[in-house]
Amino acid sequence: MLSFDVIWNKMNKQKPIITVKNLSKKYNGLQAVNSVTFEVFENEIFGILGPNGAGKTTTIEMIEGIREIDIGDIEIDGIDVDKNPDKAKELLGIQLQDSEYFDHLNLCEILDLFGQFYSRKVDPKDILDKVELSSKGKSLVKQLSGGQKQRLSIALSLVNDPKILFLDEPTTGLDPQARRHMWDLIERLRKEHRTIILTTHYMEEAEILCDRVAVMDEGKILTIDTPDNLINELLKKGFKKEIKIKEANLEDVFLDLTGKKLRD
Ligand code: ADP
C-alpha cells in the first residue's frame, strides 16, 4: 500500500507554487540575471545550483520581494510579487545568515520577538524542538555552535509557519554529523507540506535532497531536471570516468568512528 507521503507527493508534484517568467536584472552594466523562466512545484525540494556570481542570490531575492525586478513576472501561490509584495511575503520563510545582533536576548526571547514582527503568538519551545534546540531556549546566540546557529536561523524562518522556505547554503561549515541532521530536518520540514528552495555548493547534498535542480551560470538557467535525469543525460552523451568501487568512503569511516549523534 502507498504511504500517505507518497500519495501526497504524487498528488501535488506538478502543481506550481512559484512561477518565474522572463526574469532579468542588471546592476549598472552587468546582466546578473538574464531572462530566467522556471516553476517550483508545491511540496518539492528545489535546488538552485551554480558557481559564485551565477545570479542565484539575485534571482532568489527577487522572488523573496527584497530586490527590485527589472523585467519579468513572479507569482507565488497565485500572488504577483511585484504588485502584492506584502501578501506574497506572508507565505515565505527566509533564513537569515546572521542572527548575532540579537546578542542580549536568549533563543526563546528572540523567537518571541520574531513572533511579534509577524503578529503571531509563537510557542518557542515547539519551534526549538523542531530544530533540535530544545535544551538551548535560555542560551544566547553567541553560546551556540555553528550548527546550532544554522538551526536557529531555520527556527526563525519558521515563525510565520511559511508554506515556502528558502534555505541559503544551510550546511556550509557543518561537520558530517550536523550536515546529516540538517538533511533530516529539511526532509521533516518538507513532510510538513512546505516547499523548499535550497542553494548549495555541495552536489552530493543536492543529489540526496533535491527533487529537481536548476543549474545557473552567467545569469541564465542552463538546465532544470531531477538529479537522476541530469546524470543519465550526461551518461547518454558518452561521459565516462574511471570507476573505483569501494562501498565506503572517508566520511563513512569518520561517522563509523565518531557516531551519528549530533554533537553541538
Ligand atoms: P550568486 O548568488 O550566484 O553568487 P549573485 O546574484 O550574488 O550570484 O551575483 C550575480 C552577479 O551580480 C555577480 O557578478 C555579482 O558580483 C553581481 N552583483 C550582485 N549583487 C550586486 C549588487 N548589489 N551590486 C552590483 N553587482 C552585484
Short mmCIF file of N, CA and C in Angstrom, two decimals, residues 29-136:
data_model
loop_
_atom_site.label_atom_id
_atom_site.label_comp_id
_atom_site.label_asym_id
_atom_site.label_seq_id
_atom_site.Cartn_x
_atom_site.Cartn_y
_atom_site.Cartn_z
N GLY A 29 26.09 48.04 -15.60
CA GLY A 29 26.13 47.40 -16.92
C GLY A 29 26.04 45.87 -16.85
N LEU A 30 26.08 45.31 -15.64
CA LEU A 30 26.22 43.84 -15.52
C LEU A 30 24.87 43.13 -15.52
N GLN A 31 24.70 42.20 -16.48
CA GLN A 31 23.45 41.43 -16.56
C GLN A 31 23.54 40.27 -15.57
N ALA A 32 23.07 40.48 -14.33
CA ALA A 32 23.22 39.46 -13.28
C ALA A 32 22.25 38.31 -13.48
N VAL A 33 21.02 38.63 -13.94
CA VAL A 33 20.01 37.60 -14.24
C VAL A 33 19.45 37.91 -15.62
N ASN A 34 19.45 36.89 -16.48
CA ASN A 34 19.18 37.13 -17.90
C ASN A 34 18.02 36.27 -18.40
N SER A 35 16.83 36.82 -18.32
CA SER A 35 15.63 36.17 -18.86
C SER A 35 15.45 34.73 -18.37
N VAL A 36 15.28 34.64 -17.07
CA VAL A 36 15.16 33.33 -16.42
C VAL A 36 13.68 32.94 -16.27
N THR A 37 13.36 31.72 -16.67
CA THR A 37 11.99 31.21 -16.58
C THR A 37 12.01 29.83 -15.93
N PHE A 38 11.23 29.66 -14.87
CA PHE A 38 11.10 28.32 -14.27
C PHE A 38 9.91 28.28 -13.31
N GLU A 39 9.56 27.03 -12.94
CA GLU A 39 8.50 26.84 -11.95
C GLU A 39 9.03 25.99 -10.80
N VAL A 40 8.52 26.26 -9.62
CA VAL A 40 8.80 25.37 -8.48
C VAL A 40 7.46 24.75 -8.10
N PHE A 41 7.45 23.44 -7.95
CA PHE A 41 6.20 22.75 -7.65
C PHE A 41 5.96 22.68 -6.14
N GLU A 42 4.68 22.63 -5.80
CA GLU A 42 4.29 22.55 -4.40
C GLU A 42 4.91 21.30 -3.76
N ASN A 43 5.47 21.51 -2.58
CA ASN A 43 5.99 20.42 -1.74
C ASN A 43 7.28 19.77 -2.25
N GLU A 44 7.92 20.39 -3.24
CA GLU A 44 9.20 19.80 -3.68
C GLU A 44 10.37 20.49 -2.97
N ILE A 45 11.50 19.82 -2.99
CA ILE A 45 12.76 20.46 -2.59
C ILE A 45 13.46 20.79 -3.89
N PHE A 46 13.59 22.09 -4.15
CA PHE A 46 14.10 22.57 -5.44
C PHE A 46 15.46 23.21 -5.19
N GLY A 47 16.47 22.72 -5.88
CA GLY A 47 17.82 23.25 -5.69
C GLY A 47 18.17 24.27 -6.76
N ILE A 48 18.79 25.37 -6.35
CA ILE A 48 19.35 26.31 -7.33
C ILE A 48 20.87 26.24 -7.18
N LEU A 49 21.50 25.72 -8.22
CA LEU A 49 22.94 25.45 -8.17
C LEU A 49 23.65 26.37 -9.15
N GLY A 50 24.92 26.61 -8.88
CA GLY A 50 25.69 27.42 -9.82
C GLY A 50 26.91 27.98 -9.14
N PRO A 51 27.96 28.27 -9.91
CA PRO A 51 29.16 28.84 -9.30
C PRO A 51 28.89 30.23 -8.72
N ASN A 52 29.81 30.74 -7.91
CA ASN A 52 29.64 32.09 -7.36
C ASN A 52 29.48 33.08 -8.50
N GLY A 53 28.56 34.02 -8.31
CA GLY A 53 28.34 35.05 -9.33
C GLY A 53 27.38 34.63 -10.42
N ALA A 54 26.80 33.42 -10.31
CA ALA A 54 25.91 32.90 -11.36
C ALA A 54 24.58 33.67 -11.44
N GLY A 55 24.20 34.29 -10.32
CA GLY A 55 22.92 35.03 -10.30
C GLY A 55 21.88 34.38 -9.40
N LYS A 56 22.29 33.41 -8.59
CA LYS A 56 21.35 32.68 -7.73
C LYS A 56 20.71 33.63 -6.70
N THR A 57 21.57 34.35 -5.96
CA THR A 57 21.05 35.21 -4.89
C THR A 57 20.14 36.28 -5.46
N THR A 58 20.54 36.89 -6.57
CA THR A 58 19.71 37.95 -7.16
C THR A 58 18.35 37.38 -7.56
N THR A 59 18.34 36.19 -8.16
CA THR A 59 17.08 35.55 -8.55
C THR A 59 16.22 35.30 -7.31
N ILE A 60 16.83 34.71 -6.29
CA ILE A 60 16.07 34.36 -5.08
C ILE A 60 15.56 35.62 -4.39
N GLU A 61 16.40 36.65 -4.33
CA GLU A 61 15.96 37.88 -3.64
C GLU A 61 14.82 38.56 -4.40
N MET A 62 14.79 38.43 -5.72
CA MET A 62 13.64 38.99 -6.46
C MET A 62 12.37 38.18 -6.12
N ILE A 63 12.52 36.87 -6.01
CA ILE A 63 11.35 36.04 -5.64
C ILE A 63 10.88 36.41 -4.22
N GLU A 64 11.85 36.65 -3.35
CA GLU A 64 11.50 36.98 -1.96
C GLU A 64 10.90 38.39 -1.83
N GLY A 65 10.98 39.14 -2.91
CA GLY A 65 10.42 40.51 -2.88
C GLY A 65 11.33 41.49 -2.19
N ILE A 66 12.61 41.15 -2.00
CA ILE A 66 13.52 42.09 -1.33
C ILE A 66 14.50 42.72 -2.32
N ARG A 67 14.40 42.36 -3.59
CA ARG A 67 15.21 43.04 -4.63
C ARG A 67 14.28 43.38 -5.79
N GLU A 68 14.42 44.60 -6.25
CA GLU A 68 13.51 45.06 -7.30
C GLU A 68 13.71 44.28 -8.60
N ILE A 69 12.58 44.00 -9.27
CA ILE A 69 12.63 43.28 -10.55
C ILE A 69 12.81 44.32 -11.66
N ASP A 70 13.76 44.09 -12.58
CA ASP A 70 13.88 44.97 -13.76
C ASP A 70 12.81 44.60 -14.77
N ILE A 71 12.87 43.34 -15.22
CA ILE A 71 11.92 42.83 -16.22
C ILE A 71 11.47 41.46 -15.74
N GLY A 72 10.20 41.12 -16.04
CA GLY A 72 9.74 39.76 -15.76
C GLY A 72 8.62 39.72 -14.73
N ASP A 73 8.08 38.52 -14.54
CA ASP A 73 6.96 38.33 -13.62
C ASP A 73 7.24 37.18 -12.66
N ILE A 74 6.82 37.36 -11.44
CA ILE A 74 6.92 36.27 -10.46
C ILE A 74 5.58 36.13 -9.76
N GLU A 75 5.07 34.92 -9.75
CA GLU A 75 3.85 34.63 -8.99
C GLU A 75 4.16 33.61 -7.92
N ILE A 76 3.68 33.88 -6.71
CA ILE A 76 3.82 32.92 -5.63
C ILE A 76 2.42 32.54 -5.17
N ASP A 77 2.08 31.29 -5.35
CA ASP A 77 0.75 30.79 -4.99
C ASP A 77 -0.33 31.71 -5.56
N GLY A 78 -0.15 32.13 -6.80
CA GLY A 78 -1.14 32.97 -7.48
C GLY A 78 -1.03 34.46 -7.19
N ILE A 79 -0.07 34.84 -6.32
CA ILE A 79 0.07 36.26 -5.96
C ILE A 79 1.23 36.88 -6.76
N ASP A 80 0.97 38.02 -7.39
CA ASP A 80 2.00 38.72 -8.15
C ASP A 80 2.94 39.44 -7.16
N VAL A 81 4.21 39.04 -7.15
CA VAL A 81 5.15 39.55 -6.15
C VAL A 81 5.37 41.06 -6.29
N ASP A 82 5.37 41.53 -7.54
CA ASP A 82 5.62 42.94 -7.78
C ASP A 82 4.45 43.80 -7.30
N LYS A 83 3.22 43.32 -7.54
CA LYS A 83 2.04 44.12 -7.20
C LYS A 83 1.64 43.96 -5.73
N ASN A 84 1.93 42.79 -5.18
CA ASN A 84 1.44 42.47 -3.85
C ASN A 84 2.53 41.89 -2.95
N PRO A 85 3.67 42.63 -2.82
CA PRO A 85 4.82 42.04 -2.14
C PRO A 85 4.53 41.59 -0.71
N ASP A 86 3.71 42.37 0.01
CA ASP A 86 3.48 42.02 1.41
C ASP A 86 2.69 40.73 1.55
N LYS A 87 1.69 40.56 0.66
CA LYS A 87 0.87 39.35 0.71
C LYS A 87 1.73 38.13 0.36
N ALA A 88 2.61 38.31 -0.64
CA ALA A 88 3.48 37.20 -1.04
C ALA A 88 4.43 36.84 0.10
N LYS A 89 4.95 37.87 0.78
CA LYS A 89 5.93 37.63 1.86
C LYS A 89 5.34 36.80 3.00
N GLU A 90 4.02 36.93 3.20
CA GLU A 90 3.38 36.15 4.28
C GLU A 90 3.55 34.65 4.08
N LEU A 91 3.77 34.24 2.82
CA LEU A 91 3.89 32.80 2.53
C LEU A 91 5.32 32.29 2.68
N LEU A 92 6.25 33.22 2.87
CA LEU A 92 7.67 32.85 2.77
C LEU A 92 8.38 32.81 4.11
N GLY A 93 9.28 31.85 4.23
CA GLY A 93 10.20 31.82 5.36
C GLY A 93 11.59 32.01 4.80
N ILE A 94 12.28 33.01 5.33
CA ILE A 94 13.60 33.32 4.78
C ILE A 94 14.64 33.13 5.87
N GLN A 95 15.65 32.33 5.54
CA GLN A 95 16.68 32.02 6.53
C GLN A 95 17.71 33.14 6.54
N LEU A 96 17.80 33.86 7.65
CA LEU A 96 18.81 34.91 7.76
C LEU A 96 20.14 34.26 8.10
N GLN A 97 21.21 34.76 7.51
CA GLN A 97 22.51 34.12 7.77
C GLN A 97 23.09 34.52 9.12
N ASP A 98 22.70 35.67 9.62
CA ASP A 98 23.36 36.14 10.84
C ASP A 98 22.36 36.68 11.85
N SER A 99 22.21 35.96 12.96
CA SER A 99 21.30 36.45 13.99
C SER A 99 22.08 36.94 15.21
N GLU A 100 23.39 37.15 15.00
CA GLU A 100 24.28 37.54 16.10
C GLU A 100 23.88 38.86 16.75
N TYR A 101 23.23 39.73 15.96
CA TYR A 101 22.97 41.04 16.53
C TYR A 101 21.86 41.04 17.58
N PHE A 102 21.22 39.90 17.79
CA PHE A 102 20.28 39.81 18.92
C PHE A 102 21.04 39.26 20.13
N ASP A 103 22.24 39.82 20.39
CA ASP A 103 23.11 39.14 21.33
C ASP A 103 22.74 39.30 22.79
N HIS A 104 21.78 40.16 23.09
CA HIS A 104 21.41 40.31 24.50
C HIS A 104 20.16 39.48 24.85
N LEU A 105 19.58 38.80 23.83
CA LEU A 105 18.36 38.01 24.08
C LEU A 105 18.67 36.52 24.02
N ASN A 106 17.92 35.73 24.79
CA ASN A 106 18.09 34.28 24.64
C ASN A 106 17.19 33.78 23.51
N LEU A 107 17.33 32.49 23.17
CA LEU A 107 16.66 31.97 21.98
C LEU A 107 15.13 32.10 22.07
N CYS A 108 14.58 31.80 23.27
CA CYS A 108 13.12 31.92 23.42
C CYS A 108 12.68 33.36 23.21
N GLU A 109 13.48 34.29 23.75
CA GLU A 109 13.12 35.71 23.61
C GLU A 109 13.21 36.16 22.15
N ILE A 110 14.22 35.66 21.43
CA ILE A 110 14.36 36.03 20.01
C ILE A 110 13.15 35.51 19.22
N LEU A 111 12.75 34.27 19.53
CA LEU A 111 11.59 33.69 18.82
C LEU A 111 10.32 34.48 19.13
N ASP A 112 10.17 34.88 20.41
CA ASP A 112 9.01 35.71 20.78
C ASP A 112 9.01 37.02 20.00
N LEU A 113 10.21 37.62 19.91
CA LEU A 113 10.34 38.90 19.21
C LEU A 113 9.96 38.73 17.73
N PHE A 114 10.46 37.66 17.12
CA PHE A 114 10.12 37.41 15.71
C PHE A 114 8.61 37.19 15.56
N GLY A 115 8.02 36.52 16.54
CA GLY A 115 6.57 36.32 16.52
C GLY A 115 5.85 37.66 16.50
N GLN A 116 6.39 38.62 17.28
CA GLN A 116 5.77 39.95 17.32
C GLN A 116 5.90 40.65 15.96
N PHE A 117 7.06 40.47 15.28
CA PHE A 117 7.23 41.06 13.94
C PHE A 117 6.08 40.60 13.02
N TYR A 118 5.70 39.35 13.17
CA TYR A 118 4.68 38.77 12.29
C TYR A 118 3.28 38.82 12.91
N SER A 119 3.17 39.48 14.07
CA SER A 119 1.92 39.49 14.84
C SER A 119 1.40 38.08 15.06
N ARG A 120 2.29 37.20 15.45
CA ARG A 120 1.90 35.80 15.69
C ARG A 120 2.29 35.40 17.09
N LYS A 121 1.44 34.63 17.71
CA LYS A 121 1.81 34.08 19.02
C LYS A 121 2.57 32.79 18.74
N VAL A 122 3.83 32.77 19.11
CA VAL A 122 4.60 31.55 18.83
C VAL A 122 4.87 30.78 20.11
N ASP A 123 5.07 29.49 19.96
CA ASP A 123 5.48 28.67 21.08
C ASP A 123 6.96 28.35 20.87
N PRO A 124 7.87 29.16 21.48
CA PRO A 124 9.30 28.98 21.23
C PRO A 124 9.76 27.54 21.45
N LYS A 125 9.18 26.90 22.50
CA LYS A 125 9.62 25.53 22.82
C LYS A 125 9.33 24.58 21.66
N ASP A 126 8.16 24.76 21.08
CA ASP A 126 7.73 23.90 19.99
C ASP A 126 8.67 24.07 18.78
N ILE A 127 8.99 25.33 18.46
CA ILE A 127 9.85 25.59 17.29
C ILE A 127 11.27 25.09 17.58
N LEU A 128 11.77 25.33 18.79
CA LEU A 128 13.13 24.89 19.13
C LEU A 128 13.22 23.36 19.10
N ASP A 129 12.13 22.73 19.49
CA ASP A 129 12.06 21.27 19.45
C ASP A 129 12.23 20.75 18.02
N LYS A 130 11.57 21.42 17.09
CA LYS A 130 11.62 21.02 15.69
C LYS A 130 13.04 21.01 15.14
N VAL A 131 13.86 21.96 15.62
CA VAL A 131 15.22 22.08 15.08
C VAL A 131 16.28 21.53 16.05
N GLU A 132 15.84 20.68 16.97
CA GLU A 132 16.75 20.05 17.93
C GLU A 132 17.54 21.06 18.76
N LEU A 133 16.82 22.10 19.22
CA LEU A 133 17.48 23.09 20.10
C LEU A 133 16.70 23.27 21.40
N SER A 134 15.90 22.26 21.74
CA SER A 134 15.01 22.46 22.89
C SER A 134 15.77 22.71 24.19
N SER A 135 17.02 22.26 24.28
CA SER A 135 17.76 22.48 25.53
C SER A 135 18.43 23.85 25.56
N LYS A 136 18.27 24.63 24.48
CA LYS A 136 19.03 25.88 24.36
C LYS A 136 18.17 27.14 24.50
#
